[in-house]
C-alpha cells in the first residue's frame, strides 16, 4: 500500500516495523465542546485507514488520547486552557465538561460507524507518565526551567522543522489567535512541557510535580500516551493538517530527544473541511454537528459517504447543496442494492477480480472515491447477485457506509407497502398478490431460498415478477 507520508513528502510504500502488526496513534479530541463535522472528517478518514489495515490482514493496535487538560486557546503556549473556557461557558467543572463531551464525541462516532480505538486515554489519567518523561528530558538537557515553567529547548535538535511542505497558511493555523511572545523562552520555537505559572492562574486542574504544582502542556500528552501503550516505535501517527505544526513537530522533537532514536515512520494528515465562509472552527463557536445534520433529516452515514467521495489530502468544501447531492447518490445506490435478489452462487473468480479493483484504489494513497466507484462497478458487472452482495458487504468492512442495511430498510418499507396493499376481489389476483407478499416477507427475513422458490413457482405458471423500488409488479408472459 502506498501512503503519502508528510515526513518524507512522498507517497511511500507502507511497511510496518514488525511484520503483520500496525501500531497506530491518533490525536483525539479536545473535549470542551461538541466535535464539528470538520473534526469528524479527520476521524472518518482515519477510521477508513485503520479498517483498511485490518482488511489487509494487519493486526492493528490503535491508541487515542482525549485532551481534557492543557490545550490552550493558542497552539503556542499562550492563552487560556480550552477546557476551563468550556467549563466557564457552561457553569460546570472541567471534569463534568470533559465527561459530557467525551461521551458526545463517541456517540457521534457511533453514528458515523467510526470504530473506537483499542486504547482511549484521557490526558488527566496519565500525569505520572508526563512527569517521568519531562524529568528525563531535563536530565538529558533537552528541557529547562524558566519563570516557573518547563520548556523544551528546540535549539538542541539538528532539525526541528521536520515537516516543511506546508504552506504559510498552514503554519499560520498553528499560531492562531494572537500568540504573544513568551520572554522566558530561550528560542522562539521552544514550547512548554509543564506549567506552574501562567497568566491564567485560575487553572482548575493542577497536580504536584518536582517543579511545583501545575499542569502539563498539550504536546507532551500525545508523545507519552503513545509511548506508554505502543512502546518506543510507532508505525503511523494521524491527525488533521492543523496538527502537523506545531503539535506533531513538537511531539517528534520531545519523543526522539527522550528515546534517542527515530520514533514514528509515517505521518498521515487529513486536510480540512471548510465552508464557503472559511475553516470550520470549534473555538469560533459556530459549527456544524452530527446532531444538526440529523435534525435536518440527514442520515449521518450520508456525511460519511460525502467525505468518502473526496481524497483525504484535498480540502473539502461543505455546503448543504453538496450534502444533498451526496444524500441523493447514497439513496440511489441503496435502492440499486435493494433490487438485488441474492440469487445465484458466489463466484470466487469474480470476487477476486472486484476485490482487486477495490484494493487497487485504496492502495493508491487511500483513494476512497475510487473505492466507492468499485461499488458501482460491482453493481454494473455481469456477475451473480449473490456475488454482488458479498462484494458490497466485503467492501463495507472498510467503507462502513451501511449500504446493505440501507437497502434492507428500503426493502422493508416496500414490503410494508405490499402487506398493507388492499386485497383484490378477483380470487386469482388475490392469490398471486398473497404469494408476492409472502415472498416479500421471506426476503425481509433473508429467507432467499423461499423467496426464490415462490418466484420460480409463479414463473412456471407464466407469471413474471418485476422488482421495482416501489414494490413488486407482476405480468403474465
Ligand atoms: P481538536 O478537538 O480541536 O483537538 O481536533 C480534533 C481533530 O480534528 C484534530 O485531528 C484536528 O486536526 C482535526 N480538525 C480540526 N479542524 C478540522 C477541520 N476543519 N477539518 C478537518 N479536521 C479538523
Ligand atoms: Zn496529538
Tab-separated table of C-alpha atoms and ligand atoms in Angstrom:
chain	number	residue	atom	x	y	z
A	1	UNK	CA	0.000	0.000	0.000
A	2	UNK	CA	1.265	3.460	-0.881
A	3	UNK	CA	0.550	6.307	1.501
A	4	UNK	CA	1.575	9.931	1.366
A	5	UNK	CA	3.954	10.490	4.245
A	6	UNK	CA	4.171	14.090	5.464
A	7	UNK	CA	7.625	13.345	6.820
A	8	UNK	CA	9.219	12.309	3.525
A	9	UNK	CA	6.799	14.338	1.398
A	10	UNK	CA	6.391	11.384	-0.929
A	11	UNK	CA	3.980	8.520	-1.404
A	12	UNK	CA	5.819	5.740	0.403
A	13	UNK	CA	5.184	2.031	0.452
A	14	UNK	CA	3.725	1.306	3.878
A	15	UNK	CA	5.928	-1.179	5.719
A	16	UNK	CA	5.353	-1.539	9.468
A	17	UNK	CA	8.219	-2.101	11.894
A	18	UNK	CA	7.030	-5.539	12.845
A	19	UNK	CA	5.684	-7.827	10.144
A	20	UNK	CA	1.901	-8.079	10.219
A	21	UNK	CA	1.449	-5.552	13.018
A	22	UNK	CA	0.491	-1.904	12.866
A	23	UNK	CA	0.914	0.494	15.758
A	24	UNK	CA	-1.262	3.485	15.065
A	25	UNK	CA	-1.728	6.664	17.065
A	26	UNK	CA	-4.479	9.223	16.596
A	27	UNK	CA	-4.687	12.652	18.189
A	28	UNK	CA	-8.021	12.631	19.968
A	29	UNK	CA	-10.493	15.435	20.543
A	30	UNK	CA	-10.181	18.353	22.913
A	31	UNK	CA	-13.387	17.764	24.824
A	32	UNK	CA	-14.546	21.297	25.595
A	33	UNK	CA	-17.300	21.324	23.016
A	34	UNK	CA	-19.071	19.066	20.520
A	35	UNK	CA	-16.933	17.775	17.671
A	36	UNK	CA	-17.803	19.611	14.470
A	37	UNK	CA	-18.168	17.758	11.212
A	38	UNK	CA	-14.715	19.040	10.197
A	39	UNK	CA	-13.114	17.221	13.136
A	40	UNK	CA	-15.198	14.209	12.201
A	41	UNK	CA	-13.941	14.273	8.618
A	42	UNK	CA	-10.492	13.608	10.077
A	43	UNK	CA	-11.793	10.777	12.278
A	44	UNK	CA	-13.739	9.238	9.381
A	45	UNK	CA	-10.676	9.133	7.130
A	46	UNK	CA	-8.527	7.749	9.951
A	47	UNK	CA	-11.200	5.110	10.542
A	48	UNK	CA	-11.026	4.081	6.878
A	49	UNK	CA	-7.245	3.811	7.164
A	50	UNK	CA	-7.489	1.740	10.367
A	51	UNK	CA	-10.085	-0.572	8.826
A	52	UNK	CA	-8.143	-0.902	5.596
A	53	UNK	CA	-5.052	-2.037	7.502
A	54	UNK	CA	-7.252	-4.681	9.133
A	55	UNK	CA	-8.757	-5.599	5.761
A	56	UNK	CA	-5.219	-6.193	4.509
A	57	UNK	CA	-4.732	-8.581	7.427
A	58	UNK	CA	-2.642	-6.433	9.761
A	59	UNK	CA	-3.062	-6.785	13.476
A	60	UNK	CA	-3.705	-3.135	14.362
A	61	UNK	CA	-3.363	-1.562	17.782
A	62	UNK	CA	-4.700	1.937	17.773
A	63	UNK	CA	-4.358	4.442	20.582
A	64	UNK	CA	-6.119	7.768	21.007
A	65	UNK	CA	-5.790	10.427	23.678
A	66	UNK	CA	-8.578	12.582	24.999
A	67	UNK	CA	-7.359	16.120	25.635
A	68	UNK	CA	-9.032	17.086	28.876
A	69	UNK	CA	-6.284	19.399	30.102
A	70	UNK	CA	-3.523	21.602	28.737
A	71	UNK	CA	-4.763	22.586	25.279
A	72	UNK	CA	-4.542	26.338	25.351
A	73	UNK	CA	-6.590	28.595	23.147
A	74	UNK	CA	-3.472	29.089	21.072
A	75	UNK	CA	-1.379	26.164	19.897
A	76	UNK	CA	1.585	28.218	21.073
A	77	UNK	CA	1.901	28.396	24.809
A	78	UNK	CA	-0.292	31.344	25.477
A	79	UNK	CA	-3.968	31.751	26.016
A	80	UNK	CA	-6.454	30.159	28.282
A	81	UNK	CA	-6.962	26.434	28.751
A	82	UNK	CA	-9.744	25.464	26.356
A	83	UNK	CA	-11.264	23.115	28.920
A	84	UNK	CA	-11.516	25.871	31.505
A	85	UNK	CA	-13.104	28.136	28.923
A	86	UNK	CA	-15.698	25.437	28.213
A	87	UNK	CA	-16.377	24.904	31.924
A	88	UNK	CA	-16.907	28.609	32.465
A	89	UNK	CA	-19.176	28.864	29.442
A	90	UNK	CA	-21.443	26.154	30.811
A	91	UNK	CA	-21.054	26.780	34.500
A	92	UNK	CA	-19.723	23.283	35.118
A	93	UNK	CA	-16.477	21.811	36.405
A	94	UNK	CA	-13.752	20.886	33.939
A	95	UNK	CA	-14.261	17.189	34.658
A	96	UNK	CA	-18.020	17.465	34.067
A	97	UNK	CA	-17.352	19.176	30.750
A	98	UNK	CA	-14.780	16.533	29.808
A	99	UNK	CA	-17.139	13.653	30.597
A	100	UNK	CA	-20.077	15.207	28.777
A	101	UNK	CA	-18.177	15.997	25.564
A	102	UNK	CA	-16.196	12.752	25.577
A	103	UNK	CA	-19.488	10.836	25.652
A	104	UNK	CA	-20.902	13.122	22.961
A	105	UNK	CA	-17.825	12.507	20.787
A	106	UNK	CA	-18.164	8.725	20.962
A	107	UNK	CA	-21.919	8.949	20.346
A	108	UNK	CA	-21.184	10.890	17.147
A	109	UNK	CA	-18.517	8.351	16.193
A	110	UNK	CA	-21.002	5.524	16.617
A	111	UNK	CA	-23.498	7.231	14.325
A	112	UNK	CA	-20.752	7.607	11.725
A	113	UNK	CA	-19.620	3.993	12.208
A	114	UNK	CA	-16.212	5.146	13.422
A	115	UNK	CA	-14.653	2.331	15.416
A	116	UNK	CA	-13.380	3.116	18.921
A	117	UNK	CA	-9.588	2.607	19.170
A	118	UNK	CA	-8.258	-0.227	21.327
A	119	UNK	CA	-6.930	2.289	23.847
A	120	UNK	CA	-8.552	5.628	24.666
A	121	UNK	CA	-6.578	7.569	27.257
A	122	UNK	CA	-7.678	10.858	28.835
A	123	UNK	CA	-4.643	13.063	29.486
A	124	UNK	CA	-5.658	13.574	33.133
A	125	UNK	CA	-5.150	9.845	33.798
A	126	UNK	CA	-1.503	9.905	32.654
A	127	UNK	CA	0.033	12.735	34.716
A	128	UNK	CA	2.743	10.488	36.241
A	129	UNK	CA	3.821	9.403	32.765
A	130	UNK	CA	4.191	13.020	31.655
A	131	UNK	CA	6.215	13.880	34.770
A	132	UNK	CA	8.550	10.955	34.230
A	133	UNK	CA	9.263	11.845	30.552
A	134	UNK	CA	9.688	15.560	31.356
A	135	UNK	CA	12.132	14.660	34.164
A	136	UNK	CA	14.158	12.550	31.723
A	137	UNK	CA	14.177	15.396	29.182
A	138	UNK	CA	15.550	17.769	31.836
A	139	UNK	CA	18.181	15.207	32.767
A	140	UNK	CA	19.212	14.840	29.130
A	141	UNK	CA	19.448	18.624	28.904
A	142	UNK	CA	16.647	18.894	26.345
A	143	UNK	CA	14.450	20.870	28.719
A	144	UNK	CA	14.933	23.807	31.068
A	145	UNK	CA	13.078	25.659	33.759
A	146	UNK	CA	12.361	29.341	33.304
A	147	UNK	CA	9.916	31.606	35.058
A	148	UNK	CA	8.229	28.654	36.757
A	149	UNK	CA	7.561	26.656	33.572
A	150	UNK	CA	9.473	23.778	31.994
A	151	UNK	CA	10.309	24.338	28.331
A	152	UNK	CA	11.622	22.071	25.613
A	153	UNK	CA	14.806	23.508	24.122
A	154	UNK	CA	14.390	23.238	20.350
A	155	UNK	CA	17.926	24.563	19.719
A	156	UNK	CA	19.283	21.214	20.955
A	157	UNK	CA	17.918	19.487	17.852
A	158	UNK	CA	19.650	19.276	14.491
A	159	UNK	CA	16.371	19.681	12.687
A	160	UNK	CA	13.314	20.891	14.498
A	161	UNK	CA	11.193	21.802	11.447
A	162	UNK	CA	10.657	18.264	10.182
A	163	UNK	CA	7.523	18.984	8.169
A	164	UNK	CA	8.176	21.704	5.702
A	165	UNK	CA	5.793	21.013	2.888
A	166	UNK	CA	3.083	23.124	4.453
A	167	UNK	CA	2.164	26.451	3.056
A	168	UNK	CA	2.471	29.559	5.125
A	169	UNK	CA	-1.269	29.442	5.508
A	170	UNK	CA	-0.989	26.057	7.268
A	171	UNK	CA	1.711	27.387	9.551
A	172	UNK	CA	-0.446	30.357	10.393
A	173	UNK	CA	-3.118	27.960	11.667
A	174	UNK	CA	-0.632	26.670	14.201
A	175	UNK	CA	-0.084	30.074	15.687
A	176	UNK	CA	-3.643	31.297	15.537
A	177	UNK	CA	-5.375	33.629	17.925
A	178	UNK	CA	-2.628	36.110	18.562
A	179	UNK	CA	0.326	34.346	20.122
A	180	UNK	CA	2.209	36.597	22.450
A	181	UNK	CA	5.947	36.263	22.746
A	182	UNK	CA	6.948	34.456	25.953
A	183	UNK	CA	10.059	36.228	27.275
A	184	UNK	CA	11.184	33.183	29.272
A	185	UNK	CA	11.709	31.070	26.152
A	186	UNK	CA	15.304	30.700	25.029
A	187	UNK	CA	14.250	30.147	21.433
A	188	UNK	CA	11.165	31.211	19.555
A	189	UNK	CA	10.101	27.629	18.802
A	190	UNK	CA	10.557	26.322	22.390
A	191	UNK	CA	7.362	25.060	23.941
A	192	UNK	CA	6.052	24.389	27.429
A	193	UNK	CA	6.134	20.848	28.811
A	194	UNK	CA	4.827	21.744	32.269
A	195	UNK	CA	3.206	24.930	33.501
A	196	UNK	CA	3.391	26.063	37.074
A	197	UNK	CA	2.833	29.641	36.159
A	198	UNK	CA	0.627	31.157	33.561
A	199	UNK	CA	-1.258	34.351	33.067
A	200	UNK	CA	-4.372	32.358	33.791
A	201	UNK	CA	-3.858	31.449	37.398
A	202	UNK	CA	-7.344	30.053	37.832
A	203	UNK	CA	-6.471	26.709	36.162
A	204	UNK	CA	-8.834	24.245	37.825
A	205	UNK	CA	-6.896	21.005	37.460
A	206	UNK	CA	-3.408	21.022	38.918
A	207	UNK	CA	-1.049	18.309	40.078
A	208	UNK	CA	2.018	18.108	42.237
A	209	UNK	CA	5.296	17.787	40.335
A	210	UNK	CA	9.039	18.119	41.016
A	211	UNK	CA	8.717	21.661	39.616
A	212	UNK	CA	5.759	22.731	41.706
A	213	UNK	CA	2.004	22.401	41.431
A	214	UNK	CA	0.917	22.762	37.852
A	215	UNK	CA	-0.362	21.094	34.716
A	216	UNK	CA	1.072	19.589	31.523
A	217	UNK	CA	1.401	21.216	28.127
A	218	UNK	CA	-0.688	19.762	25.338
A	219	UNK	CA	2.068	18.307	23.138
A	220	UNK	CA	3.635	16.077	25.790
A	221	UNK	CA	0.430	14.105	26.252
A	222	UNK	CA	0.427	12.517	22.803
A	223	UNK	CA	4.103	11.507	22.984
A	224	UNK	CA	3.693	9.953	26.427
A	225	UNK	CA	0.378	8.224	25.775
A	226	UNK	CA	1.716	6.778	22.542
A	227	UNK	CA	4.952	5.515	24.143
A	228	UNK	CA	3.056	4.152	27.155
A	229	UNK	CA	0.780	1.956	25.085
A	230	UNK	CA	2.705	1.366	21.871
A	231	UNK	CA	6.319	1.352	23.014
A	232	UNK	CA	9.366	3.054	21.590
A	233	UNK	CA	8.430	2.922	17.944
A	234	UNK	CA	5.276	3.901	16.204
A	235	UNK	CA	4.288	2.945	12.668
A	236	UNK	CA	1.823	5.666	11.865
A	237	UNK	CA	0.574	8.814	13.516
A	238	UNK	CA	-2.588	10.569	12.337
A	239	UNK	CA	-4.301	13.898	12.726
A	240	UNK	CA	-5.804	16.843	10.920
A	241	UNK	CA	-3.418	19.001	8.927
A	242	UNK	CA	-3.510	21.788	11.544
A	243	UNK	CA	-1.907	19.349	13.991
A	244	UNK	CA	1.241	18.975	11.868
A	245	UNK	CA	2.660	22.216	13.154
A	246	UNK	CA	3.438	22.876	15.908
A	247	UNK	CA	1.755	19.925	17.653
A	248	UNK	CA	3.238	16.981	15.739
A	249	UNK	CA	6.516	18.775	15.192
A	250	UNK	CA	6.781	19.157	18.967
A	251	UNK	CA	5.742	15.554	19.551
A	252	UNK	CA	8.590	14.365	17.312
A	253	UNK	CA	11.074	16.728	18.966
A	254	UNK	CA	10.379	15.564	22.511
A	255	UNK	CA	9.816	11.852	21.731
A	256	UNK	CA	13.041	11.479	19.763
A	257	UNK	CA	15.009	13.528	22.290
A	258	UNK	CA	13.681	11.224	25.010
A	259	UNK	CA	14.169	7.968	23.103
A	260	UNK	CA	17.433	8.836	21.364
A	261	UNK	CA	16.195	7.298	18.108
A	262	UNK	CA	13.617	7.713	15.395
A	263	UNK	CA	10.105	7.391	16.742
A	264	UNK	CA	7.418	7.299	14.058
A	265	UNK	CA	7.793	6.367	10.401
A	266	UNK	CA	4.603	7.570	8.730
A	267	UNK	CA	2.589	10.739	9.286
A	268	UNK	CA	-0.943	10.810	7.916
A	269	UNK	CA	-2.623	14.215	7.764
A	270	UNK	CA	-6.176	14.902	6.694
A	271	UNK	CA	-6.883	18.248	5.056
A	272	UNK	CA	-9.633	20.439	6.411
A	273	UNK	CA	-13.301	20.614	5.818
A	274	UNK	CA	-14.191	24.193	5.038
A	275	UNK	CA	-17.369	26.078	4.425
A	276	UNK	CA	-17.740	28.822	1.864
A	277	UNK	CA	-17.064	31.269	4.649
A	278	UNK	CA	-13.791	29.559	5.618
A	279	UNK	CA	-12.389	26.987	8.012
A	280	UNK	CA	-14.744	25.384	10.469
A	281	UNK	CA	-13.548	26.028	13.979
A	282	UNK	CA	-14.706	24.903	17.390
A	283	UNK	CA	-13.302	27.970	19.053
A	284	UNK	CA	-15.377	30.236	16.806
A	285	UNK	CA	-18.394	28.612	18.468
A	286	UNK	CA	-20.431	28.379	15.257
A	287	UNK	CA	-20.083	24.972	13.748
A	288	UNK	CA	-21.964	22.077	12.277
A	289	UNK	CA	-22.505	18.975	14.351
A	290	UNK	CA	-23.809	15.491	13.629
A	291	UNK	CA	-26.920	16.319	15.686
A	292	UNK	CA	-27.613	19.299	13.453
A	293	UNK	CA	-27.366	17.065	10.359
A	294	UNK	CA	-29.824	14.667	11.969
A	295	UNK	CA	-32.193	17.479	12.925
A	296	UNK	CA	-32.200	18.491	9.286
A	297	UNK	CA	-33.155	14.956	8.311
A	298	UNK	CA	-29.808	13.598	7.071
A	299	UNK	CA	-28.582	10.131	7.934
A	300	UNK	CA	-25.080	10.651	9.461
A	301	UNK	CA	-23.822	7.961	7.068
A	302	UNK	CA	-24.639	10.298	4.198
A	303	UNK	CA	-22.000	12.610	5.659
A	304	UNK	CA	-19.553	9.696	5.803
A	305	UNK	CA	-20.367	8.980	2.144
A	306	UNK	CA	-19.816	12.673	1.316
A	307	UNK	CA	-16.355	12.524	2.930
A	308	UNK	CA	-15.530	9.304	1.131
A	309	UNK	CA	-16.212	10.877	-2.247
A	310	UNK	CA	-13.125	13.057	-1.999
A	311	UNK	CA	-9.488	12.435	-1.269
A	312	UNK	CA	-8.272	12.994	2.291
A	313	UNK	CA	-5.394	15.160	1.078
A	314	UNK	CA	-7.675	17.678	-0.590
A	315	UNK	CA	-9.582	20.347	1.300
A	316	UNK	CA	-13.271	19.652	1.140
A	317	UNK	CA	-15.940	22.326	0.924
A	318	UNK	CA	-19.108	21.635	2.811
A	319	UNK	CA	-22.411	23.073	1.622
A	320	UNK	CA	-25.963	21.865	2.072
A	321	UNK	CA	-26.206	21.521	-1.697
A	322	UNK	CA	-23.144	19.245	-1.741
A	323	UNK	CA	-24.620	17.197	1.094
A	324	UNK	CA	-27.956	16.934	-0.752
A	325	UNK	CA	-26.112	15.588	-3.786
A	326	UNK	CA	-24.377	13.032	-1.579
A	327	UNK	CA	-27.717	12.054	0.007
A	328	UNK	CA	-29.295	11.543	-3.434
A	329	UNK	CA	-26.349	9.421	-4.617
A	330	UNK	CA	-26.351	7.382	-1.394
A	331	UNK	CA	-30.079	6.645	-1.618
A	332	UNK	CA	-29.847	5.742	-5.286
A	333	UNK	CA	-27.037	3.337	-4.501
A	334	UNK	CA	-29.022	1.734	-1.677
A	335	UNK	CA	-32.062	1.412	-3.988
A	336	UNK	CA	-29.975	-0.373	-6.582
A	337	UNK	CA	-28.673	-2.738	-3.934
A	338	UNK	CA	-32.265	-3.298	-2.757
A	339	UNK	CA	-33.143	-4.690	-6.174
A	340	UNK	CA	-30.531	-7.469	-5.839
A	341	UNK	CA	-32.293	-10.703	-5.009
A	342	UNK	CA	-29.315	-12.699	-3.738
A	343	UNK	CA	-29.830	-15.273	-6.487
A	344	UNK	CA	-27.089	-17.402	-7.968
A	345	UNK	CA	-23.892	-18.619	-6.374
A	346	UNK	CA	-20.816	-16.797	-5.168
A	347	UNK	CA	-18.179	-16.914	-7.845
A	348	UNK	CA	-14.701	-16.749	-6.309
A	349	UNK	CA	-13.042	-15.509	-9.501
A	350	UNK	CA	-15.460	-12.604	-9.742
A	351	UNK	CA	-14.915	-11.903	-6.055
A	352	UNK	CA	-11.132	-11.739	-6.541
A	353	UNK	CA	-11.428	-9.569	-9.650
A	354	UNK	CA	-13.520	-6.859	-7.981
A	355	UNK	CA	-11.682	-7.044	-4.670
A	356	UNK	CA	-8.599	-6.151	-6.643
A	357	UNK	CA	-10.337	-3.083	-8.113
A	358	UNK	CA	-11.175	-2.087	-4.541
A	359	UNK	CA	-7.717	-2.691	-3.060
A	360	UNK	CA	-6.005	-1.009	-6.036
A	361	UNK	CA	-7.992	2.116	-5.195
A	362	UNK	CA	-7.121	2.094	-1.506
A	363	UNK	CA	-3.521	1.012	-2.074
A	364	UNK	CA	-3.205	4.207	-4.065
A	365	UNK	CA	-2.863	6.600	-1.113
A	366	UNK	CA	-6.283	5.649	0.258
A	367	UNK	CA	-8.289	6.738	-2.753
A	368	UNK	CA	-11.714	6.382	-1.194
A	369	UNK	CA	-13.620	7.926	-4.066
A	370	UNK	CA	-12.261	5.231	-6.399
A	371	UNK	CA	-13.088	2.626	-3.745
A	372	UNK	CA	-16.705	3.856	-3.808
A	373	UNK	CA	-16.592	3.661	-7.609
A	374	UNK	CA	-15.718	-0.022	-7.167
A	375	UNK	CA	-19.182	-0.479	-5.603
A	376	UNK	CA	-20.760	0.971	-8.766
A	377	UNK	CA	-18.548	-1.285	-10.898
A	378	UNK	CA	-19.825	-4.299	-8.983
A	379	UNK	CA	-23.444	-3.254	-9.454
A	380	UNK	CA	-22.934	-2.856	-13.200
A	381	UNK	CA	-20.982	-6.105	-13.588
A	382	UNK	CA	-22.326	-9.183	-15.268
A	383	UNK	CA	-21.951	-11.368	-12.181
A	384	UNK	CA	-24.421	-13.135	-9.880
A	385	UNK	CA	-26.493	-11.077	-7.468
A	386	UNK	CA	-25.146	-13.168	-4.638
A	387	UNK	CA	-21.567	-12.299	-5.600
A	388	UNK	CA	-22.520	-8.626	-5.848
A	389	UNK	CA	-23.970	-8.616	-2.354
A	390	UNK	CA	-20.980	-10.499	-0.973
A	391	UNK	CA	-18.606	-7.964	-2.547
A	392	UNK	CA	-20.533	-4.966	-1.265
A	393	UNK	CA	-20.583	-6.475	2.246
A	394	UNK	CA	-16.851	-7.151	1.967
A	395	UNK	CA	-16.051	-3.565	0.902
A	396	UNK	CA	-18.197	-2.277	3.729
A	397	UNK	CA	-15.719	-3.741	6.233
A	398	UNK	CA	-13.649	-0.710	5.252
A	399	UNK	CA	-16.122	1.830	3.921
A	400	UNK	CA	-18.687	1.326	6.712
A	401	UNK	CA	-21.395	3.034	4.690
A	402	UNK	CA	-24.104	0.649	5.844
A	403	UNK	CA	-25.322	0.254	2.259
A	404	UNK	CA	-26.719	-3.237	2.746
A	405	UNK	CA	-28.589	-2.160	5.879
A	406	UNK	CA	-29.927	0.870	3.990
A	407	UNK	CA	-31.051	-1.439	1.181
A	408	UNK	CA	-32.739	-3.761	3.690
A	409	UNK	CA	-34.574	-0.789	5.134
A	410	UNK	CA	-35.800	0.195	1.685
A	411	UNK	CA	-36.952	-3.363	1.075
A	412	UNK	CA	-38.722	-3.482	4.437
A	413	UNK	CA	-40.585	-0.286	3.571
A	414	UNK	CA	-41.527	-1.731	0.199
A	415	UNK	CA	-42.740	-4.913	1.867
A	416	UNK	CA	-44.797	-2.936	4.318
A	417	UNK	CA	-46.451	-1.210	1.390
A	418	UNK	CA	-47.148	-4.569	-0.211
A	419	UNK	CA	-48.505	-6.053	3.003
A	420	UNK	CA	-50.744	-3.065	3.502
A	421	UNK	CA	-51.986	-3.121	-0.112
A	422	UNK	CA	-55.740	-3.801	-0.485
A	423	UNK	CA	-56.684	-7.383	-1.320
A	424	UNK	CA	-58.133	-7.814	-4.800
A	425	UNK	CA	-61.747	-9.025	-5.312
A	426	UNK	CA	-60.509	-11.328	-8.038
A	427	UNK	CA	-59.522	-14.556	-6.221
A	428	UNK	CA	-56.787	-15.353	-8.790
A	429	UNK	CA	-55.235	-11.875	-8.466
A	430	UNK	CA	-55.572	-12.100	-4.657
A	431	UNK	CA	-53.770	-15.491	-4.715
A	432	UNK	CA	-50.848	-14.083	-6.774
A	433	UNK	CA	-50.614	-10.971	-4.613
A	434	UNK	CA	-50.633	-13.071	-1.454
A	435	UNK	CA	-47.710	-15.097	-2.845
A	436	UNK	CA	-45.849	-11.877	-3.751
A	437	UNK	CA	-46.427	-10.602	-0.215
A	438	UNK	CA	-45.196	-13.927	1.185
A	439	UNK	CA	-42.075	-13.625	-0.969
A	440	UNK	CA	-41.511	-10.085	0.268
A	441	UNK	CA	-41.732	-11.258	3.869
A	442	UNK	CA	-39.346	-14.146	3.118
A	443	UNK	CA	-36.867	-11.718	1.573
A	444	UNK	CA	-37.136	-9.398	4.526
A	445	UNK	CA	-36.292	-12.340	6.751
A	446	UNK	CA	-33.400	-13.122	4.396
A	447	UNK	CA	-35.053	-16.449	3.527
A	448	UNK	CA	-33.925	-16.122	-0.058
A	449	UNK	CA	-34.465	-19.810	-0.745
A	450	UNK	CA	-38.174	-19.495	-0.080
A	451	UNK	CA	-38.381	-16.166	-1.936
A	452	UNK	CA	-36.690	-17.690	-4.988
A	453	UNK	CA	-38.996	-20.710	-4.806
A	454	UNK	CA	-42.102	-18.511	-4.901
A	455	UNK	CA	-40.708	-16.575	-7.861
A	456	UNK	CA	-39.848	-19.828	-9.686
A	457	UNK	CA	-43.285	-21.397	-8.998
A	458	UNK	CA	-45.063	-18.316	-10.332
A	459	UNK	CA	-42.773	-18.259	-13.359
A	460	UNK	CA	-43.709	-21.878	-14.030
A	461	UNK	CA	-47.318	-20.662	-14.217
A	462	UNK	CA	-46.220	-17.967	-16.689
A	463	UNK	CA	-46.253	-15.147	-14.151
A	464	UNK	CA	-43.176	-12.902	-14.126
A	465	UNK	CA	-42.275	-10.822	-11.078
A	466	UNK	CA	-40.633	-7.447	-11.587
A	467	UNK	CA	-38.979	-5.885	-8.551
A	468	UNK	CA	-39.028	-2.099	-8.546
A	469	UNK	CA	-38.168	0.452	-5.885
A	470	UNK	CA	-41.922	0.941	-5.411
A	471	UNK	CA	-42.570	-2.763	-4.882
A	472	UNK	CA	-43.032	-5.920	-6.921
A	473	UNK	CA	-45.225	-5.880	-10.026
A	474	UNK	CA	-46.331	-8.967	-11.940
A	475	UNK	CA	-47.127	-9.692	-15.559
A	476	UNK	CA	-48.351	-12.684	-17.475
A	477	UNK	CA	-45.845	-13.915	-20.010
B	1	LIG	P1	-9.452	19.142	18.382
B	1	LIG	O1	-10.645	18.549	19.063
B	1	LIG	O2	-9.566	20.611	18.128
B	1	LIG	O3	-8.174	18.788	19.131
B	1	LIG	O4	-9.362	18.474	16.941
B	1	LIG	C1	-9.615	17.131	16.682
B	1	LIG	C2	-9.114	16.731	15.308
B	1	LIG	O5	-9.833	17.418	14.279
B	1	LIG	C3	-7.638	17.042	15.071
B	1	LIG	O6	-7.049	15.947	14.390
B	1	LIG	C4	-7.677	18.278	14.180
B	1	LIG	O7	-6.532	18.350	13.394
B	1	LIG	C5	-8.913	17.977	13.344
B	1	LIG	N1	-9.558	19.173	12.751
B	1	LIG	C6	-9.763	20.382	13.312
B	1	LIG	N2	-10.441	21.205	12.468
B	1	LIG	C7	-10.691	20.488	11.340
B	1	LIG	C8	-11.365	20.764	10.086
B	1	LIG	N3	-11.954	21.941	9.833
B	1	LIG	N4	-11.403	19.765	9.148
B	1	LIG	C9	-10.842	18.571	9.396
B	1	LIG	N5	-10.206	18.254	10.546
B	1	LIG	C10	-10.123	19.188	11.514
B	2	LIG	ZN1	-1.675	14.797	19.471
